[in-house]
Amino acid sequence: AQSVTQLGSHVSVSEGALVLLRCNYSSSVPPYLFWYVQYPNQGLQLLLKYTSAATLVKGINGFEAEFKKSETSFHLTKPSAHMSDAAEYFCAVTEGTGGFKTIFGAGTRLFVKA
Amino acid sequence: EPEVTQTPSHQVTQMGQEVILRCVPISNHLYFYWYRQILGQKVEFLVSFYNNEISEKSEIFDDQFSVERPDGSNFTLKIRSTKLEDSAMYFCASSSSENYGYTFGSGTRLTVV
């Protein structure tokens, strides 16, 4: 069965600094991996997805993530944080066969300081 | 851009009452899901629905819960007899492929009193 662990429930960065949100996954078959963002009082929005093509995936709003099979990781990065990036970020995994269920990590709240 | 629409945005109900949460998925999507998020906690999978039947469900999705796609456009979640612990934000999602990523609605905040 698949699972996702997000390291750090809260991350705080200064505006303009690098954003790094960590995600490790567990899956018995090749996974499909996703990052979603949730702004206050809104639903989840897909940021980017890894579906076994390129290991470095670019998403919306300048975010990208790298799939590292050897480390079972899929960390989310952005070179320069904006105030508007403040939100909750969820890593998620779907198993590659019959993936009718996507499991979400506990989430990491990103704070951006001026 | 196509959206998943959920109604109502807020619902308050008395314990023991039945509630129906409604969703209109994106029209050409084939896979439908319900998730819930208790305040301050993680997003939990409830059920997936494909080809007019439940594909997978979690332990949370017990006999009190049911889903239906009554008319080819709506997708509903019914809770037969609500409990206090059912209070949560309920999200509907749809996708064109099971591994493509989901489009989520804005959620229904259910409060059971």
XYZ file of C-alpha atoms in Angstrom:
227
model
C 0.000 0.000 0.000
C 1.191 3.487 -0.752
C 1.939 6.192 1.801
C 3.397 9.682 1.896
C 5.445 11.437 4.557
C 5.945 15.175 4.507
C 8.805 16.349 6.681
C 7.924 19.495 8.561
C 4.355 20.578 9.243
C 5.451 24.230 9.035
C 8.152 25.880 6.946
C 8.989 29.568 7.137
C 11.094 31.397 4.548
C 11.845 35.000 3.726
C 10.527 36.540 0.548
C 13.035 35.856 -2.221
C 14.546 32.832 -0.483
C 14.572 29.249 -1.717
C 11.529 27.161 -0.902
C 12.118 23.465 -0.172
C 9.247 21.247 0.931
C 10.146 17.627 1.548
C 8.164 14.548 0.608
C 9.040 10.869 0.838
C 6.787 8.152 -0.485
C 6.296 4.448 -0.135
C 4.777 2.402 -2.919
C 4.911 -1.243 -3.889
C 4.729 -0.415 -7.608
C 5.986 2.542 -9.674
C 4.144 5.535 -8.288
C 2.478 8.568 -9.735
C 3.338 11.560 -7.547
C 1.677 14.916 -7.183
C 1.937 18.202 -5.335
C -1.211 20.154 -4.557
C -1.601 23.606 -3.016
C -4.472 24.737 -0.809
C -5.120 28.399 -0.142
C -7.301 29.325 2.858
C -10.946 28.315 2.475
C -10.350 26.835 -0.963
C -10.058 23.417 -2.528
C -6.821 21.772 -3.563
C -5.163 22.841 -6.795
C -2.786 20.619 -8.734
C 0.706 22.172 -8.828
C 2.558 19.457 -10.720
C 2.663 15.731 -11.342
C 5.243 12.996 -11.994
C 3.979 10.241 -14.261
C 7.203 8.358 -15.143
C 8.408 10.643 -17.912
C 11.072 13.229 -16.956
C 12.284 13.012 -13.362
C 12.409 16.816 -13.027
C 8.889 18.132 -13.261
C 7.930 21.764 -13.699
C 4.621 23.044 -12.437
C 2.671 26.224 -12.114
C 3.779 29.359 -10.257
C 7.487 28.561 -10.730
C 7.485 25.385 -8.653
C 9.312 22.219 -9.635
C 9.933 18.814 -8.109
C 12.456 16.062 -8.699
C 11.638 12.372 -8.505
C 14.499 10.413 -6.941
C 13.737 6.714 -6.921
C 16.850 5.797 -4.920
C 15.782 8.149 -2.143
C 11.998 7.572 -2.585
C 11.662 11.335 -2.550
C 9.732 13.970 -4.456
C 10.738 17.291 -2.909
C 9.120 20.537 -4.056
C 11.269 23.595 -4.709
C 10.976 27.169 -5.870
C 14.052 29.378 -6.295
C 12.501 32.569 -4.944
C 9.507 32.732 -2.614
C 6.724 35.280 -3.083
C 4.272 36.392 -0.430
C 1.513 34.843 -2.548
C 3.103 31.383 -2.087
C 1.924 31.267 1.518
C -0.429 28.277 1.620
C -0.647 24.618 2.604
C 1.115 22.169 0.309
C 0.229 18.510 0.007
C 2.289 15.733 -1.516
C 0.237 12.826 -2.852
C 0.824 9.385 -4.350
C -1.216 7.095 -6.561
C -0.073 3.577 -7.245
C 0.651 2.961 -10.898
C -1.787 0.143 -11.468
C -5.495 0.509 -10.962
C -4.822 3.798 -9.219
C -8.301 4.595 -8.065
C -7.049 6.057 -4.809
C -4.658 8.919 -4.215
C -3.216 9.220 -0.726
C -2.252 12.631 0.614
C 0.476 13.566 3.043
C -0.309 15.505 6.179
C 0.568 18.805 4.517
C 3.195 21.487 5.049
C 2.134 25.040 5.765
C 4.451 27.523 4.092
C 4.877 30.946 5.696
C 6.610 33.711 3.724
C 8.080 36.617 5.688
C 8.496 40.054 4.169
C -11.080 26.731 -17.267
C -13.451 23.873 -16.367
C -14.389 23.631 -12.700
C -15.793 21.122 -10.269
C -18.785 22.707 -8.550
C -19.935 21.752 -5.071
C -23.133 22.745 -3.316
C -23.892 23.879 -0.713
C -20.736 25.623 0.448
C -21.861 25.311 4.073
C -24.328 22.945 5.672
C -25.357 22.730 9.301
C -27.318 19.672 10.337
C -28.523 18.042 13.519
C -26.961 14.807 14.676
C -28.859 11.839 13.270
C -30.141 13.702 10.220
C -29.389 12.700 6.639
C -27.388 15.026 4.432
C -26.670 14.990 0.722
C -23.636 16.799 -0.611
C -23.735 17.601 -4.292
C -21.030 17.874 -6.889
C -20.945 18.577 -10.610
C -17.682 17.134 -11.971
C -16.012 18.310 -15.154
C -18.151 17.085 -18.015
C -15.653 14.872 -19.860
C -14.102 13.352 -16.740
C -14.693 9.698 -16.011
C -13.334 9.248 -12.484
C -14.943 10.787 -9.426
C -13.845 11.004 -5.816
C -14.868 12.226 -2.393
C -12.336 13.289 0.214
C -12.781 14.917 3.572
C -10.615 17.150 5.702
C -11.347 17.537 9.381
C -10.252 20.971 10.569
C -6.486 21.114 10.867
C -6.006 17.515 9.806
C -4.995 15.677 6.682
C -7.010 15.154 3.515
C -8.588 11.702 3.807
C -9.772 9.504 0.964
C -13.383 8.368 1.200
C -14.370 6.784 -2.094
C -13.668 6.598 -5.811
C -16.290 6.002 -8.488
C -15.843 4.876 -12.075
C -18.118 3.357 -14.672
C -21.144 3.820 -12.417
C -19.782 1.885 -9.514
C -17.532 2.284 -6.508
C -13.924 1.454 -7.442
C -12.409 1.731 -4.022
C -13.441 2.951 -0.587
C -11.727 3.612 2.714
C -12.510 2.337 6.205
C -14.191 5.671 6.876
C -16.750 4.982 4.139
C -18.999 2.681 6.167
C -22.663 1.793 5.728
C -23.675 5.318 6.699
C -22.167 6.658 3.482
C -23.305 6.201 -0.084
C -22.544 7.779 -3.452
C -24.601 8.139 -6.559
C -24.369 9.585 -10.031
C -28.083 9.965 -10.640
C -28.221 11.750 -13.964
C -24.853 11.724 -15.733
C -23.822 15.145 -14.480
C -24.224 15.192 -10.691
C -22.240 13.132 -8.221
C -23.613 12.992 -4.693
C -22.419 11.866 -1.293
C -25.096 10.893 1.205
C -24.535 10.487 4.906
C -27.517 8.611 6.280
C -27.373 9.464 9.974
C -24.808 12.126 10.761
C -22.564 12.021 13.806
C -20.656 14.856 15.458
C -17.405 13.410 14.112
C -18.666 13.761 10.533
C -18.096 17.510 10.844
C -15.474 18.293 8.218
C -14.828 19.870 4.859
C -15.892 17.485 2.113
C -14.186 17.768 -1.254
C -15.345 16.314 -4.523
C -12.786 15.713 -7.274
C -12.788 14.394 -10.801
C -10.171 13.330 -13.331
C -9.943 12.186 -16.925
C -7.568 9.382 -16.007
C -6.956 7.620 -12.707
C -3.312 8.731 -12.642
C -3.548 12.164 -14.213
C -4.188 14.327 -11.173
C -7.474 15.587 -9.882
C -9.505 18.754 -10.196
C -11.042 19.537 -6.822
C -14.134 21.511 -5.985
C -14.071 24.246 -3.348
C -15.653 21.958 -0.780
C -18.719 21.776 1.434
C -18.200 22.585 5.090
C -20.448 20.238 7.042
C -21.151 21.046 10.666
C -23.058 18.493 12.729
C -24.566 19.892 15.925
